[in-house]
Amino acid sequence: MNDWHVSLFVASLLAGAAPLVLAAMGETVTEKAGIINLSLDGTILLAAMAAFVTALETQSLLLGFGAGAATGAFMAAVVAFMSLHLRQSQVAVGFVLTLMTKDLAYFLGNNYARLPGPQVPMIPVPLLKDLPLLGPSLFQHTAVTYVSVLCIGLTWVFLYRTRFGLILRAVGENPGAAFARGIHAPRVQFLYTVVGGLLVGLAGAAFSLSVKPGWGRPQGAEGIGWIALALVIFGGWHPLKVALGAYLFALLQMLGITLQGLWPSIPSQVFQTAPFPLMIFTLAFMHLAERPEMERWAAARPWVGRVVRFLKARAPRALGRPVLPEQHP
Amino acid sequence: MKPQSFRQTLQHLFWTLALALGLSSAVVALSGASPWDAYRHILFGSLGSWQKLAQVFRVWIPLTLCSLGLLYTFQIGLWNIGAEGQVVLGAVGATAMVRWFNGAPPELVLPAALLGAGLCGGFWALGAGLLKTRAGVNEIFAGLGLNFVATGLLLWLIFGPWKQPGIASMSGTETFPEAYWFPGLAGWAVSPYALGATLAFMGLTAWILKTTRLGLALKAIGRNPQASYLLGLSPWRWMLLAMLVAGGLAGLAGAYQALAVYHRLIPNISSQYGYLALLVVMLADERWQPIPVICFFFAALNVGSIQLPMMLRMDSSLAGVIQGSLVLSALAVQGLTSKRRNTS
């Protein structure tokens, strides 16, 4: 592979993974606060539709992204409201929403299928774009790609280096203790579910306005929400590892396209299922590694220990079990 | 919190329907069409003639089978989101039997196909169950992952080893020989045998859940796994059994899709009935009694909405929007009532 190939490969990897990174960061923030937003898959599609239609009608990309983000935030608010205030199961509400918003997107977007619409332009960074190898791969992207990469760092800094991030994690780990310190846990959980939903909505907008521009059935964003949910687990609720997973997945997808050239009789969807067995395997591996007999076996093999230590993660303790406002006087 | 009296149940029902109707009408109005027209076309498109009614029952059968299966897993507190993949595996199992025993008398092949479908669906579900009980993988992610794997397997079979001679296409495998189609009765558009079998499974499920040790164990473990463990029940074993039964029934639904509806394997063989059944059971509040009614209503929505693209140039996904808003409304009403009861 020559230089040109390598930079093209890296460039399309970064660009292709952008929406997935945004969605996965959003869900990481939500889950760190102790709430599972299972509605991702449908929400992304609905946000993609809303963003495309808004951008087309107003001819404004900014409004398009705003509409996508608002859609994601609204759906997340529904999940948070139903679970925090109406005490319904997050999993149930999220699951219904994911099926419903998907159909809603197809229904409302019906009249906008296959229309040409606005598209996010490339913004090469001056000077840096002329660097050999690095320039074409890192500095000739759409704003969406830059934002997605930036988002990884910002999420990490926010979660681990700010006071607000500390409060968020405290609520997700131990709402009772957070309450003792004077933190209104349900309010924090509501806020970060909505913030996470906002990022998920941006991911949808990134799809229909940049990565797979346009609207139709199928749009091309189907299934991504489930993958983002899986990545949060795969990455052990740590933004950097989650992002790594997202790029790994994008790599698998691109390899899938290459492999399809080798076996043209196998449809591309078969390769796209690859991340799911990988996720199951990782989860099982993490669990089994905690058994004493496995620990003894791994002790003789240092590389196993290294893999285990890297993958080792524990879900936020209060995940899926929200504190209810009534518990706060 | 469950409603306490008949009057409360009626009140729940009324507010749920009102909220869902409001939500769906708002969505239709937002798309610029008349909600009245949409509902009229769905109604006449599903119940307007005997032929259409038969279509509704063709959807009712697999949907009811899946929903009945999910009752077992819901009772024990498992989220069997993998029902969709279990339907696919059932269809694959049935097709495999038809292909392997091609040439044998139908009296032999059809039972083998049904058995194969039940076992394939059941073992696929057992996989998710084992991942949960032995390897600590949450059943939602195990089931979901296996759904995607099942779809991958299905597409690989259709485009690979089981492709039509010469061409491989999204239209599916070759049509089965007519002798191996699921038998019907002359003059009946939907197989009365399948209908009868579904009703029998419903009765069996009601009986099992109400009177047998299995039903009691499922309920006890679902309510409190730790207490039931101390009382000598082994939650894991019962969970695996519940998964096996749920997967078996979903597998039979898949067999019905392959043997009676499409007479071949197609990429969309499951028609999302596995996911839809999860909504049915949630709406039924995990009881068996409302399931046949809800399944009928959902099936009518699915069949009736096929008219929408032709008559009103709407997308047929309106059916899904109505089904979703019903369940969402039911959850909201349930939450609101228990909240009011607590504060008053």
PDB file of C-alpha atoms in Angstrom, chain A residues 82 85-88 91-93 95-97 99-100 103-104 106-108 110-111 217 226 229-230 233 265-267 269-270 273 276-277 279-280 283-284 287-288 291 326, chain B residues 27 31 79 81 131 134-137 140-142 144-145 148-149 152 155-156 159 275 278-279 282 313-315 317-318 320-321 324-325 327-328 331-332 334-336 339:
ATOM      1  CA  MET A  82     -41.063   7.924  32.033  1.00  0.00           C
ATOM      2  CA  HIS A  85     -41.195  10.395  37.225  1.00  0.00           C
ATOM      3  CA  LEU A  86     -43.544   7.620  36.137  1.00  0.00           C
ATOM      4  CA  ARG A  87     -41.377   4.755  37.449  1.00  0.00           C
ATOM      5  CA  GLN A  88     -41.590   2.702  34.288  1.00  0.00           C
ATOM      6  CA  VAL A  91     -35.607  -0.901  29.077  1.00  0.00           C
ATOM      7  CA  ALA A  92     -39.309  -1.168  28.213  1.00  0.00           C
ATOM      8  CA  VAL A  93     -39.714   2.515  27.373  1.00  0.00           C
ATOM      9  CA  PHE A  95     -37.421  -0.506  23.434  1.00  0.00           C
ATOM     10  CA  VAL A  96     -40.880   0.780  22.505  1.00  0.00           C
ATOM     11  CA  LEU A  97     -39.407   4.123  21.493  1.00  0.00           C
ATOM     12  CA  LEU A  99     -39.366   0.615  17.298  1.00  0.00           C
ATOM     13  CA  MET A 100     -41.791   3.528  17.205  1.00  0.00           C
ATOM     14  CA  ASP A 103     -41.504   3.802  11.930  1.00  0.00           C
ATOM     15  CA  LEU A 104     -42.184   7.449  12.674  1.00  0.00           C
ATOM     16  CA  TYR A 106     -40.167   6.395   7.673  1.00  0.00           C
ATOM     17  CA  PHE A 107     -43.735   7.671   7.928  1.00  0.00           C
ATOM     18  CA  LEU A 108     -42.985  11.379   8.266  1.00  0.00           C
ATOM     19  CA  ASN A 110     -41.964   9.521   3.155  1.00  0.00           C
ATOM     20  CA  ASN A 111     -42.376  12.629   0.981  1.00  0.00           C
ATOM     21  CA  ARG A 217     -35.653   3.713   3.060  1.00  0.00           C
ATOM     22  CA  TRP A 226     -27.584  -0.959  18.717  1.00  0.00           C
ATOM     23  CA  LEU A 229     -25.110   0.625  22.798  1.00  0.00           C
ATOM     24  CA  ALA A 230     -22.908  -2.440  22.445  1.00  0.00           C
ATOM     25  CA  ILE A 233     -20.330  -1.986  27.136  1.00  0.00           C
ATOM     26  CA  SER A 265     -21.573 -14.170  -3.340  1.00  0.00           C
ATOM     27  CA  ILE A 266     -21.780 -13.248   0.332  1.00  0.00           C
ATOM     28  CA  PRO A 267     -23.964 -10.200   0.990  1.00  0.00           C
ATOM     29  CA  GLN A 269     -24.867  -7.632   5.735  1.00  0.00           C
ATOM     30  CA  VAL A 270     -23.162 -10.863   6.766  1.00  0.00           C
ATOM     31  CA  THR A 273     -22.891  -8.726  11.913  1.00  0.00           C
ATOM     32  CA  PHE A 276     -22.086  -8.552  17.593  1.00  0.00           C
ATOM     33  CA  PRO A 277     -20.380 -11.897  18.191  1.00  0.00           C
ATOM     34  CA  MET A 279     -19.371  -7.948  21.743  1.00  0.00           C
ATOM     35  CA  ILE A 280     -20.872 -11.144  23.168  1.00  0.00           C
ATOM     36  CA  LEU A 283     -18.726  -9.680  27.680  1.00  0.00           C
ATOM     37  CA  ALA A 284     -18.432 -13.412  28.308  1.00  0.00           C
ATOM     38  CA  HIS A 287     -17.160 -12.349  33.190  1.00  0.00           C
ATOM     39  CA  LEU A 288     -15.282 -15.633  32.961  1.00  0.00           C
ATOM     40  CA  ARG A 291     -13.490 -16.921  38.097  1.00  0.00           C
ATOM     41  CA  GLU A 326     -39.951  10.901  45.858  1.00  0.00           C
TER      42      GLU A 326
ATOM     43  CA  VAL B  27     -48.546  12.260  13.638  1.00  0.00           C
ATOM     44  CA  SER B  31     -47.597  14.537   7.681  1.00  0.00           C
ATOM     45  CA  TRP B  79     -36.185  -9.777  28.493  1.00  0.00           C
ATOM     46  CA  ILE B  81     -35.334  -9.565  22.945  1.00  0.00           C
ATOM     47  CA  LEU B 131     -24.801 -16.759  27.889  1.00  0.00           C
ATOM     48  CA  ARG B 134     -23.133 -19.193  32.584  1.00  0.00           C
ATOM     49  CA  ALA B 135     -21.221 -16.273  31.085  1.00  0.00           C
ATOM     50  CA  GLY B 136     -22.896 -13.283  32.702  1.00  0.00           C
ATOM     51  CA  VAL B 137     -23.924 -11.635  29.432  1.00  0.00           C
ATOM     52  CA  ILE B 140     -30.825  -8.161  26.101  1.00  0.00           C
ATOM     53  CA  PHE B 141     -27.412  -7.922  24.496  1.00  0.00           C
ATOM     54  CA  ALA B 142     -26.999 -11.657  24.038  1.00  0.00           C
ATOM     55  CA  LEU B 144     -29.911  -8.806  20.278  1.00  0.00           C
ATOM     56  CA  GLY B 145     -26.474  -9.921  19.136  1.00  0.00           C
ATOM     57  CA  PHE B 148     -28.066  -9.939  14.027  1.00  0.00           C
ATOM     58  CA  VAL B 149     -26.132 -13.172  13.721  1.00  0.00           C
ATOM     59  CA  GLY B 152     -26.461 -12.808   8.791  1.00  0.00           C
ATOM     60  CA  LEU B 155     -28.743 -13.993   4.172  1.00  0.00           C
ATOM     61  CA  TRP B 156     -25.688 -16.199   3.804  1.00  0.00           C
ATOM     62  CA  PHE B 159     -27.134 -16.104  -1.219  1.00  0.00           C
ATOM     63  CA  TYR B 275     -40.069  -7.508  18.113  1.00  0.00           C
ATOM     64  CA  LEU B 278     -42.559  -7.971  22.747  1.00  0.00           C
ATOM     65  CA  LEU B 279     -44.894  -4.988  22.370  1.00  0.00           C
ATOM     66  CA  MET B 282     -45.989  -5.484  27.314  1.00  0.00           C
ATOM     67  CA  ARG B 313     -49.411   7.755  -0.769  1.00  0.00           C
ATOM     68  CA  MET B 314     -48.538   7.345   2.873  1.00  0.00           C
ATOM     69  CA  ASP B 315     -45.884   5.021   4.219  1.00  0.00           C
ATOM     70  CA  SER B 317     -45.117   2.274   8.742  1.00  0.00           C
ATOM     71  CA  LEU B 318     -48.072   4.124  10.302  1.00  0.00           C
ATOM     72  CA  GLY B 320     -45.865   0.648  13.745  1.00  0.00           C
ATOM     73  CA  VAL B 321     -46.426   4.199  14.950  1.00  0.00           C
ATOM     74  CA  GLY B 324     -45.814   1.948  19.529  1.00  0.00           C
ATOM     75  CA  SER B 325     -47.945   4.828  20.766  1.00  0.00           C
ATOM     76  CA  VAL B 327     -47.684   0.671  24.364  1.00  0.00           C
ATOM     77  CA  LEU B 328     -46.108   3.995  25.274  1.00  0.00           C
ATOM     78  CA  LEU B 331     -46.897   2.683  30.205  1.00  0.00           C
ATOM     79  CA  ALA B 332     -47.607   6.366  30.777  1.00  0.00           C
ATOM     80  CA  GLN B 334     -49.909   3.008  34.340  1.00  0.00           C
ATOM     81  CA  GLY B 335     -47.258   5.308  35.723  1.00  0.00           C
ATOM     82  CA  LEU B 336     -49.608   8.218  36.190  1.00  0.00           C
ATOM     83  CA  LYS B 339     -48.247   8.007  41.054  1.00  0.00           C
TER      84      LYS B 339
END
